XYZ file of C-alpha atoms in Angstrom:
85
model
C 68.170 -1.104 9.911
C 68.612 -4.866 10.139
C 68.794 -5.669 6.450
C 72.364 -7.009 6.480
C 72.293 -9.362 9.468
C 69.590 -11.404 11.162
C 69.520 -12.866 14.649
C 70.396 -16.281 13.171
C 73.517 -14.766 11.558
C 74.605 -13.369 14.915
C 73.988 -16.723 16.621
C 76.140 -18.500 14.023
C 78.932 -15.965 14.531
C 79.279 -17.198 18.127
C 80.620 -13.981 19.614
C 81.692 -15.060 23.110
C 82.085 -12.683 26.012
C 85.710 -12.949 27.055
C 86.791 -12.753 30.684
C 88.368 -9.324 30.179
C 85.192 -7.962 28.543
C 83.058 -9.358 31.355
C 85.341 -7.780 33.973
C 85.151 -4.400 32.250
C 81.364 -4.623 32.101
C 81.183 -5.471 35.801
C 83.470 -2.527 36.621
C 81.274 -0.111 34.692
C 78.195 -1.523 36.435
C 79.811 -1.057 39.852
C 80.696 2.562 39.091
C 77.162 3.236 37.814
C 75.703 1.751 41.003
C 77.748 4.203 43.092
C 76.506 7.295 41.259
C 74.133 9.505 43.235
C 70.424 9.235 42.603
C 70.499 12.753 41.106
C 72.339 11.313 38.113
C 69.299 9.172 37.351
C 66.222 10.529 35.594
C 64.849 13.271 37.810
C 61.137 13.911 37.953
C 58.300 11.768 36.794
C 58.197 9.765 33.608
C 54.932 8.802 31.914
C 54.592 5.733 29.703
C 51.572 4.470 27.759
C 50.818 1.769 25.184
C 49.898 3.273 21.809
C 48.854 1.970 18.398
C 50.324 3.650 15.318
C 48.426 3.431 12.031
C 50.561 2.728 8.946
C 49.855 1.959 5.291
C 50.255 -1.776 6.048
C 48.052 -1.826 9.153
C 48.820 -0.964 12.755
C 51.922 -1.123 14.944
C 51.966 -1.678 18.702
C 54.300 0.768 20.438
C 55.149 2.150 23.864
C 55.395 5.936 24.321
C 57.511 7.335 27.160
C 57.803 11.038 27.980
C 58.994 13.209 30.860
C 56.239 14.421 33.150
C 57.033 18.071 32.450
C 59.163 20.313 30.264
C 60.327 20.098 26.662
C 62.887 17.469 25.718
C 64.240 16.089 22.420
C 62.569 13.014 20.991
C 64.263 9.650 20.511
C 62.906 6.903 18.271
C 63.994 3.339 19.086
C 63.376 0.596 16.525
C 64.339 -2.808 17.993
C 63.639 -4.696 14.783
C 65.595 -7.879 15.471
C 63.707 -8.961 18.579
C 60.500 -7.039 17.914
C 56.864 -8.107 18.046
C 56.909 -9.899 14.704
C 55.407 -13.410 14.596
């Protein structure tokens, strides 16, 4: 999880984006933009706001699933920039 580093630690590290890194990122973005639409998510995708009950209270979450068929599940936990006060 995020026990070792906080967002303040990352800000103090001052990791700049170098010109070469930026150019590589732009190249990847250009190639991705040229891919056919079939490479994108096909079919419908459903998303809803949900509330998950935990021992400490409730958690706001967003559930996204394909419109049809069985697919593996993926759990994303963006703890650093989450909904914490």
